[in-house]
Coordinates of C-alpha atoms and ligand atoms in Angstrom, one line a residue:
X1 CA -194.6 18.4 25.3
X2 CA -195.4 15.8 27.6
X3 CA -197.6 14.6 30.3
X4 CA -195.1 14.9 33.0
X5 CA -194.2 17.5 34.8
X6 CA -191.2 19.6 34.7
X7 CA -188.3 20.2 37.5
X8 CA -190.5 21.6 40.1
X9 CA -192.9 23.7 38.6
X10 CA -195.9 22.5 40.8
X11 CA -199.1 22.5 38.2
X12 CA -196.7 20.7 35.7
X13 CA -195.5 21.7 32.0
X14 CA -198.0 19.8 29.9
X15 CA -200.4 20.8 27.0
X16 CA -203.4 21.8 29.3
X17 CA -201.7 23.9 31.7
X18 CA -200.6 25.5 28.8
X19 CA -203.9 26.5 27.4
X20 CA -204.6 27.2 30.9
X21 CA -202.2 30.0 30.8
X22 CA -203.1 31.4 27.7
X23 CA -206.8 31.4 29.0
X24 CA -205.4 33.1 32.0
X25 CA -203.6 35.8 29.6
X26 CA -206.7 36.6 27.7
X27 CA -208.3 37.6 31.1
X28 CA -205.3 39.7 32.4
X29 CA -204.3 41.0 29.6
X30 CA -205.3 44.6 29.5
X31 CA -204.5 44.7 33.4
X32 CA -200.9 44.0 32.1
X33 CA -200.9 46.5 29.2
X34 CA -202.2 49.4 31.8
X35 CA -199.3 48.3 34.0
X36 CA -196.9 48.3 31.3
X37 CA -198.1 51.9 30.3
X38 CA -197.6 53.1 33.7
X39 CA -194.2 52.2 34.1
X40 CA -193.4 53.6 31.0
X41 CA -192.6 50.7 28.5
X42 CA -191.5 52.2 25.5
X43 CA -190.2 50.9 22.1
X44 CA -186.2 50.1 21.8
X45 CA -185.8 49.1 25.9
X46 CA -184.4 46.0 26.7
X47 CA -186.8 43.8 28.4
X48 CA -187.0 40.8 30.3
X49 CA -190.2 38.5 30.7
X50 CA -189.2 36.3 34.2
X51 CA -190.9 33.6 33.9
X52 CA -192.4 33.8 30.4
X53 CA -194.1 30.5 30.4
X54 CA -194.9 29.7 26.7
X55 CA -194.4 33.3 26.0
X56 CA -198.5 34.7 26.3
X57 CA -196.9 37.9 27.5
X58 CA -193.9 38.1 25.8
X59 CA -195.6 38.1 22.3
X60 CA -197.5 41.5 23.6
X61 CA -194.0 43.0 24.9
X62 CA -192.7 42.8 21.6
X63 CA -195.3 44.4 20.2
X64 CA -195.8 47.1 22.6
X65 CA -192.0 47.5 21.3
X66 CA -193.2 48.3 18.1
X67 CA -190.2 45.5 16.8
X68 CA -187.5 48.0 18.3
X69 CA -185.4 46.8 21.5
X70 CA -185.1 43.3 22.9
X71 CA -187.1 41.4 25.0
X72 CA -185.6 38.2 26.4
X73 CA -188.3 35.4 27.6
X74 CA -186.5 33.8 30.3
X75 CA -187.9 30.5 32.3
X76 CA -186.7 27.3 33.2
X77 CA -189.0 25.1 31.1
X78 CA -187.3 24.2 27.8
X79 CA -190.5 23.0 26.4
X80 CA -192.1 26.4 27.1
X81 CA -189.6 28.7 26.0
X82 CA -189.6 26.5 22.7
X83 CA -193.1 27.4 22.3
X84 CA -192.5 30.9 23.0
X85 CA -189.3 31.2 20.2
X86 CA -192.0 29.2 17.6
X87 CA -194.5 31.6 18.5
X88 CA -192.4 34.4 18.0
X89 CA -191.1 33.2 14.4
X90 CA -194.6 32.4 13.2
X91 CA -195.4 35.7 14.0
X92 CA -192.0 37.5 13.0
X93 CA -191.0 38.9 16.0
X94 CA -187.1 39.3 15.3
X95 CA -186.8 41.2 18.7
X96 CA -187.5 37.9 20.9
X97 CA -185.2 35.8 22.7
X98 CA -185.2 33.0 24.8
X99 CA -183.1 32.1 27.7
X100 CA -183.6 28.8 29.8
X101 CA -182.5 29.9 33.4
X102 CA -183.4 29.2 36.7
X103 CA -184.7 32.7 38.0
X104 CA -183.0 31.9 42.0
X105 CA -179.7 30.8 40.1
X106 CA -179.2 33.2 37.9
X107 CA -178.2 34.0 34.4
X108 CA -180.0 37.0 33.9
X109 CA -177.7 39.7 32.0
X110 CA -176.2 41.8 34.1
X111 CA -177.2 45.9 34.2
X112 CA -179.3 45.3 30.9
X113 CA -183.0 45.3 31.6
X114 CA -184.7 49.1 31.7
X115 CA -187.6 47.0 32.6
X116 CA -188.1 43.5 34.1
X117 CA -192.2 41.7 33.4
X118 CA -192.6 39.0 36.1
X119 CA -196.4 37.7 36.2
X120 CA -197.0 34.8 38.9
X121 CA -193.5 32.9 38.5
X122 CA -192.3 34.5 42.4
X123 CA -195.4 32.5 44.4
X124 CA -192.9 29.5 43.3
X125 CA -189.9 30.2 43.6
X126 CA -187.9 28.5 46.8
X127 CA -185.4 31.7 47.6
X128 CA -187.1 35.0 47.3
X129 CA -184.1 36.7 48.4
X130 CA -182.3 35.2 45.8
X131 CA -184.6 35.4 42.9
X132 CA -185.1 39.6 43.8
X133 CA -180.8 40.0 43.7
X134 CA -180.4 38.4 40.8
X135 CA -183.6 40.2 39.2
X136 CA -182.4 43.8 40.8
X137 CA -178.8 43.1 39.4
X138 CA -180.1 42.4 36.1
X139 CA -181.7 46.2 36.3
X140 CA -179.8 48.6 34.6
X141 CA -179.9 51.8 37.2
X142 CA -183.0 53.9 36.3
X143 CA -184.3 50.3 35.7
X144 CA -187.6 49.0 36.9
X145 CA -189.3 45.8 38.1
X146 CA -193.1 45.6 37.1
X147 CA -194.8 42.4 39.2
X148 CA -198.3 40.8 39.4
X149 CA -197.9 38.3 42.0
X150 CA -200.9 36.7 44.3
X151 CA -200.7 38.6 47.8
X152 CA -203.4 36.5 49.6
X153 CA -204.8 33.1 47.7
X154 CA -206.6 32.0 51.0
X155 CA -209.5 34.9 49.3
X156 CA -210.4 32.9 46.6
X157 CA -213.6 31.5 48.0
X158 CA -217.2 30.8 46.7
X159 CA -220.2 32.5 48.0
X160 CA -221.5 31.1 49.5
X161 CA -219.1 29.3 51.2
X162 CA -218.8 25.7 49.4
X163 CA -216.7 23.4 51.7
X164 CA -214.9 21.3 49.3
X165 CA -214.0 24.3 48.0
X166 CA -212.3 25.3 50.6
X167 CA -210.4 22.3 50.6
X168 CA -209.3 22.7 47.3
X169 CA -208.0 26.0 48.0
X170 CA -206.4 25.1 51.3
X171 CA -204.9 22.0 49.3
X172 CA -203.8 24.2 46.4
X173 CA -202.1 26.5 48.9
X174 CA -200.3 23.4 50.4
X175 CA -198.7 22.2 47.3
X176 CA -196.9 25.5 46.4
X177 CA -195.7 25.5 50.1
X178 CA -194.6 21.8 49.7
X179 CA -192.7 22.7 46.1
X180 CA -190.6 25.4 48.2
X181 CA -193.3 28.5 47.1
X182 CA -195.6 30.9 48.5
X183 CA -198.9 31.4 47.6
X184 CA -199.4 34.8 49.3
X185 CA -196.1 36.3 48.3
X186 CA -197.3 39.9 47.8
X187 CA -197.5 40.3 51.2
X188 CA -193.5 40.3 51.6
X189 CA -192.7 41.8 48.3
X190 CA -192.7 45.9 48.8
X191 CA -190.6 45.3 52.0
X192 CA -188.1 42.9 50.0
X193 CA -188.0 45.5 47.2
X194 CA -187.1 48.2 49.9
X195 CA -184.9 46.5 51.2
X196 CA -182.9 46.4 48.3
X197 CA -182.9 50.0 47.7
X198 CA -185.6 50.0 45.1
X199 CA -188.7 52.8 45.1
X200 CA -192.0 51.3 45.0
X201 CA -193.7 53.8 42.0
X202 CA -197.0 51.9 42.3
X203 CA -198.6 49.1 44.4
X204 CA -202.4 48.4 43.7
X205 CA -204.0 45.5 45.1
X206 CA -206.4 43.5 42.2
X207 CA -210.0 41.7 44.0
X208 CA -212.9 40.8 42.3
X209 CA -216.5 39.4 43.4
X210 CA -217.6 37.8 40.4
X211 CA -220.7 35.7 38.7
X212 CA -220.5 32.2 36.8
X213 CA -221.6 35.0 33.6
X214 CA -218.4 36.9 34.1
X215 CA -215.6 35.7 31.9
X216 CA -213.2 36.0 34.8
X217 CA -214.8 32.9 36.3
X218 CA -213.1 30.8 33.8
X219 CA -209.5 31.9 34.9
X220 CA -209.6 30.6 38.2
X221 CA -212.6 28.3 36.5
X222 CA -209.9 26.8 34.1
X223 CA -208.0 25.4 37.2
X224 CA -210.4 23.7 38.8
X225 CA -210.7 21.6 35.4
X226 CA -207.4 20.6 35.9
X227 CA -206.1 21.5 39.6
X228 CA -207.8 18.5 41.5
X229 CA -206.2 15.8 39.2
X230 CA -203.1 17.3 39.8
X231 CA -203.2 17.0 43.6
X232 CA -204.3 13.4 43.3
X233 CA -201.2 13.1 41.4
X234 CA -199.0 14.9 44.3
X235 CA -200.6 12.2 47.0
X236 CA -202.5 15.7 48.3
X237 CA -206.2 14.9 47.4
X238 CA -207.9 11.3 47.4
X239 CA -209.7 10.5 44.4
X240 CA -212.9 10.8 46.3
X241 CA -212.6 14.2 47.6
X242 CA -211.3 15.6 43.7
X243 CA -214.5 14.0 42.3
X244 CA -216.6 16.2 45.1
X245 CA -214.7 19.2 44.3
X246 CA -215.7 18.4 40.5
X247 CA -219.4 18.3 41.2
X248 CA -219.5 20.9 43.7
X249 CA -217.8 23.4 41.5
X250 CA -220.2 22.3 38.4
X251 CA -223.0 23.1 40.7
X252 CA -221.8 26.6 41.6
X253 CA -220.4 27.4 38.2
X254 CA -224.1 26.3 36.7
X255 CA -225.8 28.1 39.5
X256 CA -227.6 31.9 39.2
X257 CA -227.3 32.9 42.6
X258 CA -223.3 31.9 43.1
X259 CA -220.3 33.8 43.5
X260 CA -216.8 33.9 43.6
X261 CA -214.1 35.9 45.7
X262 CA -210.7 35.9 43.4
X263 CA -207.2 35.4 44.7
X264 CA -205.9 39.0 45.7
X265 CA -203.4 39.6 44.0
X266 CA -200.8 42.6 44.0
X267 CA -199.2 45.1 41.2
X268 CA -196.2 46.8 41.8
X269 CA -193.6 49.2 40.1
X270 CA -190.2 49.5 41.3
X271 CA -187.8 51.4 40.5
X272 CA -184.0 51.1 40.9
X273 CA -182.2 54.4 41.7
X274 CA -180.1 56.2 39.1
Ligands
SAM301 C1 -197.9 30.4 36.3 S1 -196.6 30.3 35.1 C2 -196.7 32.0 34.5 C3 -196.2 32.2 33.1 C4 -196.2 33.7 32.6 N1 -195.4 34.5 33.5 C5 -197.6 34.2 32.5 O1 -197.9 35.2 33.1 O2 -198.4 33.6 31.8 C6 -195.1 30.2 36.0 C7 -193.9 30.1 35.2 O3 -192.8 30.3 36.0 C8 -191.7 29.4 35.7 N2 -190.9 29.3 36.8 C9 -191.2 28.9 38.1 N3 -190.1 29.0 38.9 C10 -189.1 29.5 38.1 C11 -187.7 29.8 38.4 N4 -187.2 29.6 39.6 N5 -187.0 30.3 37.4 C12 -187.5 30.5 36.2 N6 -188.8 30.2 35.9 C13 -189.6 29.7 36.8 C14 -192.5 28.2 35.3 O4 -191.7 27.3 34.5 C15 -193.7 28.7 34.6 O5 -193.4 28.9 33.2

């Protein structure tokens, strides 16, 4: 896997945004397992991970599956999905498969999934409408979508307020936007569902106001290690201001008295009719 980035998945397909992922597992794991529980995940469904990245999730689907039923990890990165299929020999999972598609494009297997996983891939996708039919159709009926998507980023702020911070952020915000995505997708999501004839089952909206102590500070923490090189690299930050950013967020993150507001984000199951 190399340094440069792939297609146009705006924070790149590279060796640290990996372990940034994996980081970013760890802390919303059990969120996802909860999620999985309510919807009723149960051992031999078919299941699709949209979006799997190098597979974090995917590796806890199958085994939530207890090895019965089929879960396909399904993104557009070839050097992910290669680390989600060795991952998944390594660790014997015979019930894993990969599939390199473009979520907006489509082919997804038609009328298979009883449920679809998609974790943060629809904040960057270019054609929501599109990505949502060809995720619905891939539903069998009965069939249902479980999402954890960002529904407002512009919360993620430090307390108090840090301005290069809030640069960041706003410049963090611009990039999806300029790579076609949405940062604050939640916000259209249960009406898009609806529209489609889907029953939202659940929607529960995720905020936390946290200290440097909190383990959650290194998820959004984890980004900032490598999110202000990255907008150099997209022309959106001068070398100057990412170096402020840096030190700033060192500051905070050393400081006793700072907080953080996370990104809001939004959980929702829907559920095609029968
Ligand atoms: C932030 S990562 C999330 C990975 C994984 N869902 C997780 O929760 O760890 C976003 C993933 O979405 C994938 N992605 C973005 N747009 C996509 C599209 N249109 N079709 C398929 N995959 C896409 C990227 O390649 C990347 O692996």
């Amino acid at each position: 896997m190399g340094k440069t980035t792939d297609g146009d998945y705006v924070l790149g397909v590279n060796p640290e945004e990996l372990a940034r992922l994996g980081l970013q597992h760890v802390i919303w794991r059990s969120r996802a397992l909860e999620l999985w529980r309510k919807a009723g995940l149960s051992p031999g469904m078919n299941v699709i991970d949209c979006g799997a990245g190098p597979g974090f999730a995917t590796m806890d689907l199958a085994e939530w599956m207890a090895g019965a039923g089929a879960v396909i990890a399904l993104d557009r990165s070839p050097d992910y999905l290669r680390h989600a299929g060795a991952e998944a020999a390594r660790r014997g999972f015979s019930n894993i498969s990969t599939l390199i598609a473009d979520a907006v494009e489509g082919g997804f297997p038609e009328d298979w999934a009883d449920v679809i996983w998609c974790r943060w891939m629809l904040i960057f996708v270019s054609d929501l409408d599109r990505a949502l039919d060809r995720m619905v159709g891939a539903l069998k009926p009965g069939g249902k979508l479980v999402l954890q998507e960002y529904l407002d980023y512009s919360t993620w702020r430090l307390m108090p307020r840090v301005d290069s911070f809030e640069l960041f952020r706003n410049k963090v915000m611009e990039s999806w936007h300029q790579f076609g995505g949405d940062p604050s997708v939640g916000l259209r999501l249960p009406a898009a569902l609806e529209a489609r004839g889907l029953v939202i089952r659940h929607v529960e909206p995720t905020l936390f106001v946290i200290r440097p102590d909190d383990p959650m500070w290194r998820w959004p923490g984890s980004f900032e290690a490598t999110g202000p090189d990255r907008l150099v690299e997209l022309g959106l930050l001068n070398p100057g201001d990412a170096a402020q950013i840096r030190e700033d967020w060192a500051k905070a993150s050393a400081s006793r008295f700072a907080r953080m507001v996370t990104p809001t984000q939004i959980e929702i199951i829907a559920q095609k009719p029968i």
